[in-house]
Amino acid sequence: MSVLVFAESQGGQFKKSAFEAVTYGYKTAQVLGTECIAICLGEAGNAADLGNYGASKVLSVADSALNTVDSQAYTSVIAQAAEKNGASVVVLMHSATGKGIVGGLSARLNAGSAPGVNQIPTNDGAFRVKKNVFSGKAIAEVELTSDVKVISVMGNSFQPEVVGSPATVETFAADVPAARITVKSVDKVQGSVPLPEAEIVVSAGRGMKGPENWGIIEELAELIGAATACSRPVADTDWRPHHEHVGQTGVAIRPNLYFAIGISGAIQHLAGVNSSKVIVVINKDPEAPFFKAADYGVCADLFDVVPRLIEAFKKRKANS
Amino acid sequence: MKLLVCVSKTPDTTAKISFNADNSEFNGAGVQYIMNPYDEWYALVRAMELKEATGGTVTLINVGPAENDTVIRKGLAIGADDAIRINCNPKSSLYVAKQIAEFAKDGGFDIVFCGKETIDYNGSEVGGMVAEYLGMPFISFASKLEMDGNGATITRDIDGGKETVGVATPFVVSAAKGLAEQRIPNMRGIMQARRKPIDVKEPVAFDDLSTVVSYDMPPAKAACKMLDPEDMDELVRLLHEEAKII
Ligand SMILES: Cc1cc2nc3c(=O)[nH]c(=O)nc-3n(C[C@H](O)[C@H](O)[C@H](O)COP(=O)(O)OP(=O)(O)OC[C@H]3O[C@@H](n4cnc5c(N)ncnc54)[C@H](O)[C@@H]3O)c2cc1C
Ligand SMILES: Nc1ncnc2c1ncn2[C@@H]1O[C@H](COP(=O)(O)O)[C@@H](O)[C@H]1O
């Protein structure tokens, strides 16, 4: 028996989420009294490091065909590793890559699945794990009854924890199926941190009045190493690029800190951001619904408050 | 082209969420239901556009009970030709996918569309499951889809950006924002939808491997701490010392 964790890499490097996934896998393995094995696909530089987070060994499938994400190929290789290593649980991240695999993998392995979980499973007579549902308005406990189970973990639910030392890396000889999808081009968002992975997000809405006013938002974000985001009408009117749109119909995020500036806090917006750990709302309307979801609130004109906040962060930086 | 669009029903985001007495089931009484936006706005509309451009048929499929017919009728009003409902109360995604695949396997569909995810449970898994059961390629989170020769060129959302891929039919694709523009059904569509067939079929046997066993409300959030707008040093201090974030 084992817990198998797919550790995602990009351009040969692990992302923080890979360490989150291994941390989750390690804790799940402890619940089940078994070991945690990691698998990395394609080029992956420092695979042994996954041992630091609790992987007892790392399987590496360094086939260049796996350098681009092909859901079918990934599904097939992970399924082969799960079978060879007697995995009872397969852990993925609930990232774009993970979401592309989670369904196919559970069908392939005839495994019950729990996509987008945010807690470690329990195993007292039954294997159960929790996730947020109904736009964060409720928590569902899912029971998985199959021999093999597939779980995908919400990003930023678990901080990576160093519990061990570098692991041995073994080459895993897998049958990589011929690609049925050809990649024509890849267009990465340049520069800043990708929104779903950002730990701090500065987000602004229609209260900004127009795209020409976004300078203060970008300045604040850059100062504190945050990604920028926006409400849907802002993206729909092309004030900001579509990939910044958060909410029910945009990206769902759960950063450690979310600044909502000039955003009313409609339920469809909250649906994508209310799992953030700390929410700061800046809005001139004391009745704005967002204050109900906030930890800290500033009720005033954002064009006064944001520059002041920038100064305050600069002062703090200079003094630390 | 023969196109199949998987449509699901979800509570509207604004719906009040409650459960039965022992918290084992969602209480649907008085809840406003809608067609899952990704299915309606993007998957179905793009399928309609392809049909309008090249001819063919658009079939809807829903796995669910008779109440779902209202959602299916809306899809027919938007322009789908016909619909299938697999008559059951599904409890798991694999079960749903199995039913869809059973129907689709001999249907000769060129493209099976589904939504990126349902907005109630956010699984993002049914499309991949259907593809696996049908042995077809799966392209997740498509924001653009153009037909060319005997396949399609699809732009999809990936971690940190977008990727454009080519794939031959048949395939399964999940629809994300951008794939099409929402269409509001007109009166003529609504009238015609009344006469379009919804074929009700019984499900094939399949054991659920995952089920929701209980629901819970999230812990109540502490009241928002309101700060003096003149004193942003205080906010920065609190984020640092109290929230321990910055
Ligand atoms: C099916 C559906 C799905 C949707 N999905 C999404 C989604 O995914 N994401 C999303 O964001 N929305 C979504 N919406 C839209 C959502 O309902 C709201 O309309 C939208 O979030 C409002 O955007 P906003 O807060 O930027 O604008 P507004 O609602 O116009 O709010 C602007 C806010 O700025 C404040 N303000 C104005 N001027 C200032 C100032 N000078 N200083 C400080 N504060 C100021 C105002 O008090 C107000 O609260 C969806 C709607 C539907 C029906
Ligand atoms: N009961 C259902 N009947 C038909 N299609 C469904 C059903 N449930 C989910 N789907 C389809 O699968 C997509 C993804 O759903 P999910 O994996 O549950 O997030 C939806 O957007 C629909 O297109």
PDB file of N, CA, C and O in Angstrom, chain A residues 186-253:
ATOM      1  N   VAL A 186       2.379  28.057 -26.938  1.00  0.00           N
ATOM      2  CA  VAL A 186       2.121  28.270 -25.522  1.00  0.00           C
ATOM      3  C   VAL A 186       2.334  29.742 -25.240  1.00  0.00           C
ATOM      4  O   VAL A 186       3.297  30.338 -25.704  1.00  0.00           O
ATOM      5  N   ASP A 187       1.399  30.316 -24.516  1.00  0.00           N
ATOM      6  CA  ASP A 187       1.427  31.750 -24.296  1.00  0.00           C
ATOM      7  C   ASP A 187       1.346  31.994 -22.785  1.00  0.00           C
ATOM      8  O   ASP A 187       0.271  32.001 -22.211  1.00  0.00           O
ATOM      9  N   LYS A 188       2.535  32.118 -22.172  1.00  0.00           N
ATOM     10  CA  LYS A 188       2.557  32.295 -20.708  1.00  0.00           C
ATOM     11  C   LYS A 188       2.354  33.760 -20.375  1.00  0.00           C
ATOM     12  O   LYS A 188       2.864  34.627 -21.067  1.00  0.00           O
ATOM     13  N   VAL A 189       1.613  34.001 -19.319  1.00  0.00           N
ATOM     14  CA  VAL A 189       1.480  35.372 -18.837  1.00  0.00           C
ATOM     15  C   VAL A 189       2.854  35.782 -18.325  1.00  0.00           C
ATOM     16  O   VAL A 189       3.440  35.100 -17.486  1.00  0.00           O
ATOM     17  N   GLN A 190       3.369  36.871 -18.864  1.00  0.00           N
ATOM     18  CA  GLN A 190       4.742  37.244 -18.521  1.00  0.00           C
ATOM     19  C   GLN A 190       4.826  37.938 -17.166  1.00  0.00           C
ATOM     20  O   GLN A 190       3.850  38.509 -16.692  1.00  0.00           O
ATOM     21  N   GLY A 191       6.001  37.875 -16.593  1.00  0.00           N
ATOM     22  CA  GLY A 191       6.279  38.694 -15.423  1.00  0.00           C
ATOM     23  C   GLY A 191       5.694  38.157 -14.127  1.00  0.00           C
ATOM     24  O   GLY A 191       6.170  37.173 -13.595  1.00  0.00           O
ATOM     25  N   SER A 192       4.640  38.817 -13.684  1.00  0.00           N
ATOM     26  CA  SER A 192       4.143  38.623 -12.323  1.00  0.00           C
ATOM     27  C   SER A 192       3.772  37.175 -11.995  1.00  0.00           C
ATOM     28  O   SER A 192       3.729  36.312 -12.846  1.00  0.00           O
ATOM     29  N   VAL A 193       3.472  36.941 -10.730  1.00  0.00           N
ATOM     30  CA  VAL A 193       3.063  35.618 -10.251  1.00  0.00           C
ATOM     31  C   VAL A 193       1.710  35.267 -10.880  1.00  0.00           C
ATOM     32  O   VAL A 193       0.822  36.099 -10.899  1.00  0.00           O
ATOM     33  N   PRO A 194       1.544  34.004 -11.353  1.00  0.00           N
ATOM     34  CA  PRO A 194       0.220  33.626 -11.852  1.00  0.00           C
ATOM     35  C   PRO A 194      -0.810  33.740 -10.717  1.00  0.00           C
ATOM     36  O   PRO A 194      -0.549  33.322  -9.591  1.00  0.00           O
ATOM     37  N   LEU A 195      -1.958  34.308 -11.047  1.00  0.00           N
ATOM     38  CA  LEU A 195      -2.985  34.592 -10.048  1.00  0.00           C
ATOM     39  C   LEU A 195      -3.350  33.406  -9.146  1.00  0.00           C
ATOM     40  O   LEU A 195      -3.385  33.564  -7.918  1.00  0.00           O
ATOM     41  N   PRO A 196      -3.609  32.210  -9.701  1.00  0.00           N
ATOM     42  CA  PRO A 196      -4.042  31.120  -8.820  1.00  0.00           C
ATOM     43  C   PRO A 196      -2.976  30.723  -7.799  1.00  0.00           C
ATOM     44  O   PRO A 196      -3.292  30.106  -6.797  1.00  0.00           O
ATOM     45  N   GLU A 197      -1.721  31.073  -8.065  1.00  0.00           N
ATOM     46  CA  GLU A 197      -0.660  30.661  -7.143  1.00  0.00           C
ATOM     47  C   GLU A 197      -0.217  31.779  -6.213  1.00  0.00           C
ATOM     48  O   GLU A 197       0.621  31.573  -5.343  1.00  0.00           O
ATOM     49  N   ALA A 198      -0.761  32.979  -6.402  1.00  0.00           N
ATOM     50  CA  ALA A 198      -0.270  34.122  -5.641  1.00  0.00           C
ATOM     51  C   ALA A 198      -0.688  34.044  -4.175  1.00  0.00           C
ATOM     52  O   ALA A 198      -1.794  33.639  -3.859  1.00  0.00           O
ATOM     53  N   GLU A 199       0.203  34.439  -3.275  1.00  0.00           N
ATOM     54  CA  GLU A 199      -0.129  34.428  -1.851  1.00  0.00           C
ATOM     55  C   GLU A 199      -0.790  35.719  -1.421  1.00  0.00           C
ATOM     56  O   GLU A 199      -1.488  35.764  -0.418  1.00  0.00           O
ATOM     57  N   ILE A 200      -0.514  36.798  -2.162  1.00  0.00           N
ATOM     58  CA  ILE A 200      -1.183  38.065  -1.896  1.00  0.00           C
ATOM     59  C   ILE A 200      -1.796  38.542  -3.219  1.00  0.00           C
ATOM     60  O   ILE A 200      -1.149  38.461  -4.265  1.00  0.00           O
ATOM     61  N   VAL A 201      -3.026  39.012  -3.158  1.00  0.00           N
ATOM     62  CA  VAL A 201      -3.694  39.483  -4.370  1.00  0.00           C
ATOM     63  C   VAL A 201      -4.300  40.860  -4.101  1.00  0.00           C
ATOM     64  O   VAL A 201      -4.976  41.070  -3.096  1.00  0.00           O
ATOM     65  N   VAL A 202      -4.012  41.797  -4.992  1.00  0.00           N
ATOM     66  CA  VAL A 202      -4.632  43.117  -4.922  1.00  0.00           C
ATOM     67  C   VAL A 202      -5.650  43.181  -6.056  1.00  0.00           C
ATOM     68  O   VAL A 202      -5.298  43.079  -7.227  1.00  0.00           O
ATOM     69  N   SER A 203      -6.918  43.331  -5.683  1.00  0.00           N
ATOM     70  CA  SER A 203      -7.989  43.238  -6.666  1.00  0.00           C
ATOM     71  C   SER A 203      -8.814  44.509  -6.641  1.00  0.00           C
ATOM     72  O   SER A 203      -9.027  45.102  -5.583  1.00  0.00           O
ATOM     73  N   ALA A 204      -9.271  44.950  -7.802  1.00  0.00           N
ATOM     74  CA  ALA A 204     -10.034  46.183  -7.844  1.00  0.00           C
ATOM     75  C   ALA A 204     -11.230  46.035  -8.770  1.00  0.00           C
ATOM     76  O   ALA A 204     -11.247  45.193  -9.665  1.00  0.00           O
ATOM     77  N   GLY A 205     -12.245  46.877  -8.513  1.00  0.00           N
ATOM     78  CA  GLY A 205     -13.496  46.766  -9.254  1.00  0.00           C
ATOM     79  C   GLY A 205     -13.890  48.059  -9.920  1.00  0.00           C
ATOM     80  O   GLY A 205     -13.061  48.947 -10.174  1.00  0.00           O
ATOM     81  N   ARG A 206     -15.183  48.150 -10.178  1.00  0.00           N
ATOM     82  CA  ARG A 206     -15.704  49.299 -10.909  1.00  0.00           C
ATOM     83  C   ARG A 206     -15.521  50.620 -10.180  1.00  0.00           C
ATOM     84  O   ARG A 206     -15.600  51.685 -10.805  1.00  0.00           O
ATOM     85  N   GLY A 207     -15.291  50.537  -8.853  1.00  0.00           N
ATOM     86  CA  GLY A 207     -15.023  51.753  -8.098  1.00  0.00           C
ATOM     87  C   GLY A 207     -13.801  52.514  -8.589  1.00  0.00           C
ATOM     88  O   GLY A 207     -13.611  53.680  -8.246  1.00  0.00           O
ATOM     89  N   MET A 208     -12.991  51.862  -9.434  1.00  0.00           N
ATOM     90  CA  MET A 208     -11.785  52.508  -9.972  1.00  0.00           C
ATOM     91  C   MET A 208     -12.114  53.550 -11.037  1.00  0.00           C
ATOM     92  O   MET A 208     -11.231  54.270 -11.490  1.00  0.00           O
ATOM     93  N   LYS A 209     -13.338  53.543 -11.525  1.00  0.00           N
ATOM     94  CA  LYS A 209     -13.831  54.525 -12.521  1.00  0.00           C
ATOM     95  C   LYS A 209     -13.318  54.291 -13.939  1.00  0.00           C
ATOM     96  O   LYS A 209     -14.038  54.541 -14.899  1.00  0.00           O
ATOM     97  N   GLY A 210     -12.087  53.860 -14.113  1.00  0.00           N
ATOM     98  CA  GLY A 210     -11.594  53.643 -15.476  1.00  0.00           C
ATOM     99  C   GLY A 210     -10.209  53.027 -15.447  1.00  0.00           C
ATOM    100  O   GLY A 210      -9.518  53.091 -14.421  1.00  0.00           O
ATOM    101  N   PRO A 211      -9.806  52.412 -16.598  1.00  0.00           N
ATOM    102  CA  PRO A 211      -8.526  51.688 -16.627  1.00  0.00           C
ATOM    103  C   PRO A 211      -7.328  52.606 -16.375  1.00  0.00           C
ATOM    104  O   PRO A 211      -6.292  52.151 -15.896  1.00  0.00           O
ATOM    105  N   GLU A 212      -7.497  53.901 -16.673  1.00  0.00           N
ATOM    106  CA  GLU A 212      -6.356  54.821 -16.529  1.00  0.00           C
ATOM    107  C   GLU A 212      -5.966  55.002 -15.068  1.00  0.00           C
ATOM    108  O   GLU A 212      -4.881  55.487 -14.764  1.00  0.00           O
ATOM    109  N   ASN A 213      -6.843  54.572 -14.141  1.00  0.00           N
ATOM    110  CA  ASN A 213      -6.545  54.775 -12.717  1.00  0.00           C
ATOM    111  C   ASN A 213      -5.829  53.600 -12.064  1.00  0.00           C
ATOM    112  O   ASN A 213      -5.634  53.590 -10.855  1.00  0.00           O
ATOM    113  N   TRP A 214      -5.493  52.559 -12.862  1.00  0.00           N
ATOM    114  CA  TRP A 214      -4.962  51.333 -12.253  1.00  0.00           C
ATOM    115  C   TRP A 214      -3.522  51.453 -11.744  1.00  0.00           C
ATOM    116  O   TRP A 214      -3.000  50.533 -11.106  1.00  0.00           O
ATOM    117  N   GLY A 215      -2.878  52.595 -12.021  1.00  0.00           N
ATOM    118  CA  GLY A 215      -1.498  52.775 -11.581  1.00  0.00           C
ATOM    119  C   GLY A 215      -1.310  52.495 -10.092  1.00  0.00           C
ATOM    120  O   GLY A 215      -0.373  51.792  -9.695  1.00  0.00           O
ATOM    121  N   ILE A 216      -2.225  52.989  -9.261  1.00  0.00           N
ATOM    122  CA  ILE A 216      -2.059  52.796  -7.815  1.00  0.00           C
ATOM    123  C   ILE A 216      -2.226  51.330  -7.422  1.00  0.00           C
ATOM    124  O   ILE A 216      -1.592  50.852  -6.486  1.00  0.00           O
ATOM    125  N   ILE A 217      -3.057  50.616  -8.164  1.00  0.00           N
ATOM    126  CA  ILE A 217      -3.259  49.184  -7.866  1.00  0.00           C
ATOM    127  C   ILE A 217      -1.974  48.430  -8.209  1.00  0.00           C
ATOM    128  O   ILE A 217      -1.491  47.593  -7.435  1.00  0.00           O
ATOM    129  N   GLU A 218      -1.418  48.737  -9.388  1.00  0.00           N
ATOM    130  CA  GLU A 218      -0.193  48.046  -9.798  1.00  0.00           C
ATOM    131  C   GLU A 218       0.977  48.404  -8.879  1.00  0.00           C
ATOM    132  O   GLU A 218       1.790  47.544  -8.536  1.00  0.00           O
ATOM    133  N   GLU A 219       1.009  49.655  -8.458  1.00  0.00           N
ATOM    134  CA  GLU A 219       2.104  50.070  -7.575  1.00  0.00           C
ATOM    135  C   GLU A 219       2.015  49.326  -6.238  1.00  0.00           C
ATOM    136  O   GLU A 219       3.009  48.788  -5.739  1.00  0.00           O
ATOM    137  N   LEU A 220       0.805  49.276  -5.688  1.00  0.00           N
ATOM    138  CA  LEU A 220       0.615  48.571  -4.413  1.00  0.00           C
ATOM    139  C   LEU A 220       1.000  47.094  -4.557  1.00  0.00           C
ATOM    140  O   LEU A 220       1.721  46.535  -3.728  1.00  0.00           O
ATOM    141  N   ALA A 221       0.536  46.480  -5.641  1.00  0.00           N
ATOM    142  CA  ALA A 221       0.799  45.052  -5.850  1.00  0.00           C
ATOM    143  C   ALA A 221       2.297  44.796  -5.963  1.00  0.00           C
ATOM    144  O   ALA A 221       2.835  43.873  -5.345  1.00  0.00           O
ATOM    145  N   GLU A 222       2.972  45.634  -6.731  1.00  0.00           N
ATOM    146  CA  GLU A 222       4.402  45.411  -6.928  1.00  0.00           C
ATOM    147  C   GLU A 222       5.161  45.564  -5.619  1.00  0.00           C
ATOM    148  O   GLU A 222       6.045  44.775  -5.297  1.00  0.00           O
ATOM    149  N   LEU A 223       4.745  46.568  -4.855  1.00  0.00           N
ATOM    150  CA  LEU A 223       5.414  46.858  -3.590  1.00  0.00           C
ATOM    151  C   LEU A 223       5.370  45.678  -2.632  1.00  0.00           C
ATOM    152  O   LEU A 223       6.325  45.399  -1.911  1.00  0.00           O
ATOM    153  N   ILE A 224       4.255  44.945  -2.616  1.00  0.00           N
ATOM    154  CA  ILE A 224       4.111  43.859  -1.640  1.00  0.00           C
ATOM    155  C   ILE A 224       4.179  42.482  -2.299  1.00  0.00           C
ATOM    156  O   ILE A 224       3.849  41.465  -1.692  1.00  0.00           O
ATOM    157  N   GLY A 225       4.629  42.451  -3.548  1.00  0.00           N
ATOM    158  CA  GLY A 225       4.816  41.158  -4.233  1.00  0.00           C
ATOM    159  C   GLY A 225       3.513  40.429  -4.487  1.00  0.00           C
ATOM    160  O   GLY A 225       3.439  39.201  -4.342  1.00  0.00           O
ATOM    161  N   ALA A 226       2.472  41.178  -4.839  1.00  0.00           N
ATOM    162  CA  ALA A 226       1.156  40.574  -5.038  1.00  0.00           C
ATOM    163  C   ALA A 226       0.830  40.440  -6.516  1.00  0.00           C
ATOM    164  O   ALA A 226       1.407  41.126  -7.356  1.00  0.00           O
ATOM    165  N   ALA A 227      -0.121  39.561  -6.823  1.00  0.00           N
ATOM    166  CA  ALA A 227      -0.698  39.505  -8.174  1.00  0.00           C
ATOM    167  C   ALA A 227      -1.890  40.457  -8.201  1.00  0.00           C
ATOM    168  O   ALA A 227      -2.480  40.755  -7.166  1.00  0.00           O
ATOM    169  N   THR A 228      -2.257  40.935  -9.394  1.00  0.00           N
ATOM    170  CA  THR A 228      -3.427  41.797  -9.508  1.00  0.00           C
ATOM    171  C   THR A 228      -4.617  40.996 -10.041  1.00  0.00           C
ATOM    172  O   THR A 228      -4.457  40.046 -10.792  1.00  0.00           O
ATOM    173  N   ALA A 229      -5.810  41.409  -9.598  1.00  0.00           N
ATOM    174  CA  ALA A 229      -7.036  40.742 -10.042  1.00  0.00           C
ATOM    175  C   ALA A 229      -8.115  41.802 -10.198  1.00  0.00           C
ATOM    176  O   ALA A 229      -7.889  42.976  -9.899  1.00  0.00           O
ATOM    177  N   CYS A 230      -9.300  41.391 -10.683  1.00  0.00           N
ATOM    178  CA  CYS A 230     -10.379  42.360 -10.850  1.00  0.00           C
ATOM    179  C   CYS A 230     -11.733  41.675 -10.821  1.00  0.00           C
ATOM    180  O   CYS A 230     -11.818  40.449 -10.868  1.00  0.00           O
ATOM    181  N   SER A 231     -12.786  42.469 -10.733  1.00  0.00           N
ATOM    182  CA  SER A 231     -14.135  41.927 -10.772  1.00  0.00           C
ATOM    183  C   SER A 231     -14.531  41.688 -12.229  1.00  0.00           C
ATOM    184  O   SER A 231     -13.863  42.152 -13.157  1.00  0.00           O
ATOM    185  N   ARG A 232     -15.640  40.995 -12.404  1.00  0.00           N
ATOM    186  CA  ARG A 232     -16.030  40.626 -13.768  1.00  0.00           C
ATOM    187  C   ARG A 232     -16.351  41.806 -14.680  1.00  0.00           C
ATOM    188  O   ARG A 232     -15.866  41.839 -15.816  1.00  0.00           O
ATOM    189  N   PRO A 233     -17.162  42.786 -14.229  1.00  0.00           N
ATOM    190  CA  PRO A 233     -17.452  43.886 -15.168  1.00  0.00           C
ATOM    191  C   PRO A 233     -16.191  44.603 -15.643  1.00  0.00           C
ATOM    192  O   PRO A 233     -16.141  45.088 -16.782  1.00  0.00           O
ATOM    193  N   VAL A 234     -15.190  44.619 -14.799  1.00  0.00           N
ATOM    194  CA  VAL A 234     -13.921  45.266 -15.167  1.00  0.00           C
ATOM    195  C   VAL A 234     -13.241  44.509 -16.312  1.00  0.00           C
ATOM    196  O   VAL A 234     -12.730  45.110 -17.257  1.00  0.00           O
ATOM    197  N   ALA A 235     -13.279  43.180 -16.252  1.00  0.00           N
ATOM    198  CA  ALA A 235     -12.696  42.384 -17.336  1.00  0.00           C
ATOM    199  C   ALA A 235     -13.599  42.436 -18.565  1.00  0.00           C
ATOM    200  O   ALA A 235     -13.114  42.517 -19.695  1.00  0.00           O
ATOM    201  N   ASP A 236     -14.913  42.424 -18.337  1.00  0.00           N
ATOM    202  CA  ASP A 236     -15.848  42.412 -19.468  1.00  0.00           C
ATOM    203  C   ASP A 236     -15.769  43.700 -20.289  1.00  0.00           C
ATOM    204  O   ASP A 236     -16.039  43.690 -21.485  1.00  0.00           O
ATOM    205  N   THR A 237     -15.429  44.810 -19.638  1.00  0.00           N
ATOM    206  CA  THR A 237     -15.325  46.058 -20.378  1.00  0.00           C
ATOM    207  C   THR A 237     -13.890  46.317 -20.830  1.00  0.00           C
ATOM    208  O   THR A 237     -13.555  47.419 -21.271  1.00  0.00           O
ATOM    209  N   ASP A 238     -13.055  45.273 -20.685  1.00  0.00           N
ATOM    210  CA  ASP A 238     -11.659  45.357 -21.136  1.00  0.00           C
ATOM    211  C   ASP A 238     -10.836  46.436 -20.444  1.00  0.00           C
ATOM    212  O   ASP A 238      -9.859  46.919 -20.995  1.00  0.00           O
ATOM    213  N   TRP A 239     -11.233  46.793 -19.220  1.00  0.00           N
ATOM    214  CA  TRP A 239     -10.350  47.667 -18.442  1.00  0.00           C
ATOM    215  C   TRP A 239      -9.106  46.889 -18.045  1.00  0.00           C
ATOM    216  O   TRP A 239      -8.033  47.439 -17.891  1.00  0.00           O
ATOM    217  N   ARG A 240      -9.323  45.586 -17.821  1.00  0.00           N
ATOM    218  CA  ARG A 240      -8.226  44.718 -17.398  1.00  0.00           C
ATOM    219  C   ARG A 240      -8.309  43.425 -18.200  1.00  0.00           C
ATOM    220  O   ARG A 240      -9.378  43.067 -18.688  1.00  0.00           O
ATOM    221  N   PRO A 241      -7.175  42.677 -18.327  1.00  0.00           N
ATOM    222  CA  PRO A 241      -7.205  41.431 -19.099  1.00  0.00           C
ATOM    223  C   PRO A 241      -8.103  40.370 -18.439  1.00  0.00           C
ATOM    224  O   PRO A 241      -8.266  40.357 -17.217  1.00  0.00           O
ATOM    225  N   HIS A 242      -8.655  39.499 -19.265  1.00  0.00           N
ATOM    226  CA  HIS A 242      -9.599  38.498 -18.773  1.00  0.00           C
ATOM    227  C   HIS A 242      -9.019  37.556 -17.732  1.00  0.00           C
ATOM    228  O   HIS A 242      -9.737  37.086 -16.848  1.00  0.00           O
ATOM    229  N   HIS A 243      -7.733  37.263 -17.828  1.00  0.00           N
ATOM    230  CA  HIS A 243      -7.183  36.295 -16.872  1.00  0.00           C
ATOM    231  C   HIS A 243      -7.159  36.842 -15.447  1.00  0.00           C
ATOM    232  O   HIS A 243      -6.925  36.100 -14.502  1.00  0.00           O
ATOM    233  N   GLU A 244      -7.445  38.136 -15.282  1.00  0.00           N
ATOM    234  CA  GLU A 244      -7.482  38.703 -13.919  1.00  0.00           C
ATOM    235  C   GLU A 244      -8.859  38.560 -13.265  1.00  0.00           C
ATOM    236  O   GLU A 244      -9.012  38.815 -12.074  1.00  0.00           O
ATOM    237  N   HIS A 245      -9.845  38.177 -14.037  1.00  0.00           N
ATOM    238  CA  HIS A 245     -11.229  38.097 -13.531  1.00  0.00           C
ATOM    239  C   HIS A 245     -11.380  36.964 -12.507  1.00  0.00           C
ATOM    240  O   HIS A 245     -11.166  35.803 -12.811  1.00  0.00           O
ATOM    241  N   VAL A 246     -11.738  37.342 -11.275  1.00  0.00           N
ATOM    242  CA  VAL A 246     -11.966  36.330 -10.240  1.00  0.00           C
ATOM    243  C   VAL A 246     -13.449  36.245  -9.911  1.00  0.00           C
ATOM    244  O   VAL A 246     -14.202  37.195 -10.099  1.00  0.00           O
ATOM    245  N   GLY A 247     -13.857  35.090  -9.407  1.00  0.00           N
ATOM    246  CA  GLY A 247     -15.253  34.904  -9.029  1.00  0.00           C
ATOM    247  C   GLY A 247     -15.803  33.612  -9.581  1.00  0.00           C
ATOM    248  O   GLY A 247     -15.066  32.784 -10.109  1.00  0.00           O
ATOM    249  N   GLN A 248     -17.110  33.505  -9.457  1.00  0.00           N
ATOM    250  CA  GLN A 248     -17.806  32.293  -9.866  1.00  0.00           C
ATOM    251  C   GLN A 248     -17.513  31.923 -11.309  1.00  0.00           C
ATOM    252  O   GLN A 248     -17.332  30.762 -11.640  1.00  0.00           O
ATOM    253  N   THR A 249     -17.506  32.914 -12.195  1.00  0.00           N
ATOM    254  CA  THR A 249     -17.282  32.618 -13.611  1.00  0.00           C
ATOM    255  C   THR A 249     -15.847  32.931 -14.038  1.00  0.00           C
ATOM    256  O   THR A 249     -15.522  32.839 -15.214  1.00  0.00           O
ATOM    257  N   GLY A 250     -15.008  33.321 -13.100  1.00  0.00           N
ATOM    258  CA  GLY A 250     -13.607  33.562 -13.426  1.00  0.00           C
ATOM    259  C   GLY A 250     -12.745  32.568 -12.666  1.00  0.00           C
ATOM    260  O   GLY A 250     -13.122  31.423 -12.481  1.00  0.00           O
ATOM    261  N   VAL A 251     -11.598  33.023 -12.206  1.00  0.00           N
ATOM    262  CA  VAL A 251     -10.698  32.156 -11.459  1.00  0.00           C
ATOM    263  C   VAL A 251     -11.130  32.130  -9.990  1.00  0.00           C
ATOM    264  O   VAL A 251     -11.536  33.154  -9.447  1.00  0.00           O
ATOM    265  N   ALA A 252     -11.054  30.975  -9.371  1.00  0.00           N
ATOM    266  CA  ALA A 252     -11.255  30.883  -7.924  1.00  0.00           C
ATOM    267  C   ALA A 252      -9.885  30.875  -7.260  1.00  0.00           C
ATOM    268  O   ALA A 252      -8.994  30.157  -7.697  1.00  0.00           O
ATOM    269  N   ILE A 253      -9.719  31.706  -6.261  1.00  0.00           N
ATOM    270  CA  ILE A 253      -8.405  31.810  -5.618  1.00  0.00           C
ATOM    271  C   ILE A 253      -8.564  31.720  -4.106  1.00  0.00           C
ATOM    272  O   ILE A 253      -9.657  31.937  -3.580  1.00  0.00           O
TER     273      ILE A 253
END
